[in-house]
Coordinates of C-alpha atoms and ligand atoms in Angstrom, one line a residue:
X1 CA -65.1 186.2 62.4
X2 CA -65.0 183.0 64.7
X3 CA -62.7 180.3 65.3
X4 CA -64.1 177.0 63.1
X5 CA -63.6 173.7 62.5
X6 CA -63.7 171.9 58.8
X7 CA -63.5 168.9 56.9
X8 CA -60.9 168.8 54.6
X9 CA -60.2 165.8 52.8
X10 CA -57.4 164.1 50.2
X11 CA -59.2 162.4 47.5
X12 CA -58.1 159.2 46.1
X13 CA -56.7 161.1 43.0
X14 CA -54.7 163.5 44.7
X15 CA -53.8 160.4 47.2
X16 CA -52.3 158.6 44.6
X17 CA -50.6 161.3 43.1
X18 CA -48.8 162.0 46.5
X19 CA -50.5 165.1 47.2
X20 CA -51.2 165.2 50.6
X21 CA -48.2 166.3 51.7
X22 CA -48.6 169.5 49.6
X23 CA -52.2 170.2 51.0
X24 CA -51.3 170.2 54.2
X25 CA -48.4 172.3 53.9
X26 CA -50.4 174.7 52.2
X27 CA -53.4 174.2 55.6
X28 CA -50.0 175.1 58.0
X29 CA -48.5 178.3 55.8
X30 CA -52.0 179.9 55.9
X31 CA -52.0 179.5 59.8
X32 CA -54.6 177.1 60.0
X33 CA -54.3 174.4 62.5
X34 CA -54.8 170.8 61.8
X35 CA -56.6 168.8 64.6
X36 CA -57.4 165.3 63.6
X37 CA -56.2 163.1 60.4
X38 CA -57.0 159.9 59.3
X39 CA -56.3 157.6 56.2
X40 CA -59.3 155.3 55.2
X41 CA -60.6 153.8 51.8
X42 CA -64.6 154.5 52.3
X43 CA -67.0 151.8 51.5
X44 CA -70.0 152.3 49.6
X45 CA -72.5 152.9 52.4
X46 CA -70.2 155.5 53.6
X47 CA -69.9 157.1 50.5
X48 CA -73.5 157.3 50.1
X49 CA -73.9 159.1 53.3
X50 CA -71.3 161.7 53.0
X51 CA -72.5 162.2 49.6
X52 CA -76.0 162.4 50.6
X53 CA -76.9 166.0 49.2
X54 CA -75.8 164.8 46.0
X55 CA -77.8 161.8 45.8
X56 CA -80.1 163.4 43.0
X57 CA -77.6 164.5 40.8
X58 CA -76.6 162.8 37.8
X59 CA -73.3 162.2 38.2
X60 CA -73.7 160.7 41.9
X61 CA -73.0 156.9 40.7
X62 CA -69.8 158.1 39.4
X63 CA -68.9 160.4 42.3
X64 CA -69.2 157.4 44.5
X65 CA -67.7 155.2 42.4
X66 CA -64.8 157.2 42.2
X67 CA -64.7 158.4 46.1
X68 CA -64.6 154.6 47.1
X69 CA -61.8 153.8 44.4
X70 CA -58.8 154.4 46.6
X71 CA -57.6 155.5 49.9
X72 CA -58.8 159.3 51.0
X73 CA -56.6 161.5 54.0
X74 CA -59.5 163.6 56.0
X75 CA -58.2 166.3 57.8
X76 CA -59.9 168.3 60.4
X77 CA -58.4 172.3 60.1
X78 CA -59.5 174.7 62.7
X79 CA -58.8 178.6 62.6
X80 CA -60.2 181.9 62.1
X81 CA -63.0 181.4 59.5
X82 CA -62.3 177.8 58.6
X83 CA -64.7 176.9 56.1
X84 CA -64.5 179.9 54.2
X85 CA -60.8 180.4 53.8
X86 CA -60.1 176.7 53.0
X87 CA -62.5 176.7 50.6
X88 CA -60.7 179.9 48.8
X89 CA -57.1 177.5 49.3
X90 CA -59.0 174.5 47.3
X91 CA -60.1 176.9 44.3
X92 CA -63.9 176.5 42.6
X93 CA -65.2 172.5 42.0
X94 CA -64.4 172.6 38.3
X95 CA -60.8 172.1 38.5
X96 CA -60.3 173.6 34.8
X97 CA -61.6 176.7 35.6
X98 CA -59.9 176.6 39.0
X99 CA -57.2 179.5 39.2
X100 CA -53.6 179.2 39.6
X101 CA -52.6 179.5 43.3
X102 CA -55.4 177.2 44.0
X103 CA -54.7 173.4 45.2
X104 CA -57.6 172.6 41.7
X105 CA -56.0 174.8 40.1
X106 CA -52.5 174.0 40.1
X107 CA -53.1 170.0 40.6
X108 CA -56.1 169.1 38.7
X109 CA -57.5 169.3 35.4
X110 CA -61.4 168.0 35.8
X111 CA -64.7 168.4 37.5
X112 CA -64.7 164.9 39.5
X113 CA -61.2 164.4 40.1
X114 CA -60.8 167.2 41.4
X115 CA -57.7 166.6 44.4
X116 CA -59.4 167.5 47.7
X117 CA -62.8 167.8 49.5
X118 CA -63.6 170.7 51.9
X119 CA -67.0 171.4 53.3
X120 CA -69.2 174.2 52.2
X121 CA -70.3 175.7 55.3
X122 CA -70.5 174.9 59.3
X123 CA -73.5 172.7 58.9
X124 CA -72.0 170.8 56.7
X125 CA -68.0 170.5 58.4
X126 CA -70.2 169.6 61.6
X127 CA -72.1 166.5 59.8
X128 CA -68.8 165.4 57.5
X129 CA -66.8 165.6 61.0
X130 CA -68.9 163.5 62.7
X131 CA -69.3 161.1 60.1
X132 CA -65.6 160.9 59.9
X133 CA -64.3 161.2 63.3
Ligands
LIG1 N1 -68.7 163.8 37.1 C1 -69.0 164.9 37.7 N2 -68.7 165.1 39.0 C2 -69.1 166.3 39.6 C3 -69.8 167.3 39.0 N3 -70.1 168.3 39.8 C4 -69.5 167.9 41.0 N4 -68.8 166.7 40.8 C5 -68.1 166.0 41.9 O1 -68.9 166.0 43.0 C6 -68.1 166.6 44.1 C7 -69.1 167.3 45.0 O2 -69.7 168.4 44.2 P1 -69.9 169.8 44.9 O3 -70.2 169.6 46.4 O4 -70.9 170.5 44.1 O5 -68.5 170.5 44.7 P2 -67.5 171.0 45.8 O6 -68.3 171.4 47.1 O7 -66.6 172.1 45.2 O8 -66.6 169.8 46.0 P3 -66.5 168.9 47.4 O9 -65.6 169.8 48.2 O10 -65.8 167.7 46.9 O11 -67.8 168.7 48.0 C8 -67.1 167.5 43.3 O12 -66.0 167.8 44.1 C9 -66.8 166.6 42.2 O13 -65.8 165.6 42.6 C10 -70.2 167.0 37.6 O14 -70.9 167.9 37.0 N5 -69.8 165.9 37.1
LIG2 MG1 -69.4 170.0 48.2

């Protein structure tokens, strides 16, 4: 195991429904450190960019429609296996099937509105940081 950095990040839904306070309280009880925050609305070419691996998909139009409909919080958390373990805090994409415990699971109900963003392995933190930051 090795001390990482991630992108975790507030999406508009969970934003609006005052969320981010929660998140991050669950980030500091699991010993995770947060490093950098920052409260931006994304624009469209932004969107696109962080959403690039996605760009094939059929529901990419919505996805960015719906990441550039409100304000976001990105977080950077850094700790002992990052990426992995706040991955396990946020729960599986599909927030519906998402377990109890789980920020999806406890917040959210749907498979695009689904609370929070966190990337899927160092690669990927290491692009979404830099995009970000
Ligand atoms: N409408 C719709 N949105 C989807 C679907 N699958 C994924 N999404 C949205 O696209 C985002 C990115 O999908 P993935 O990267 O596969 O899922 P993820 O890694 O768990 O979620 P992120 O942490 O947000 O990247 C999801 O978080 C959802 O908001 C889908 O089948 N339909
Ligand atoms: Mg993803």
């Amino acid at each position: 195991m090795a001390h990482e950095k991630t992108l975790l990040m507030v999406k508009p839904d969970g934003v609006k429904a005052r969320l981010t306070g929660e998140v991050i309280r669950r980030v500091e009880m699991k010993g995770l450190h947060i490093s950098a925050i920052k409260k931006f609305k994304f624009d469209r070419h932004l969107a696109e960019k962080f959403y690039a691996v996605h760009k094939s998909k059929p529901f990419f139009e919505d996805l960015v429609n719906f990441i550039t409909s409100g304000e976001v919080v990105a977080l950077v958390v850094e700790g002992e296996a990052a990426v992995s373990v706040v991955r396990r805090l946020i729960g599986p994409t599909n927030a519906s099937e998402a377990p109890p415990g789980t920020i999806r699971g406890d917040f959210a109900n749907s498979v695009q509105e689904n609370v929070v963003h966190a990337s899927d392995s160092l690669s990927s933190a290491e692009y979404e940081i830099g995009l970000l930051f």
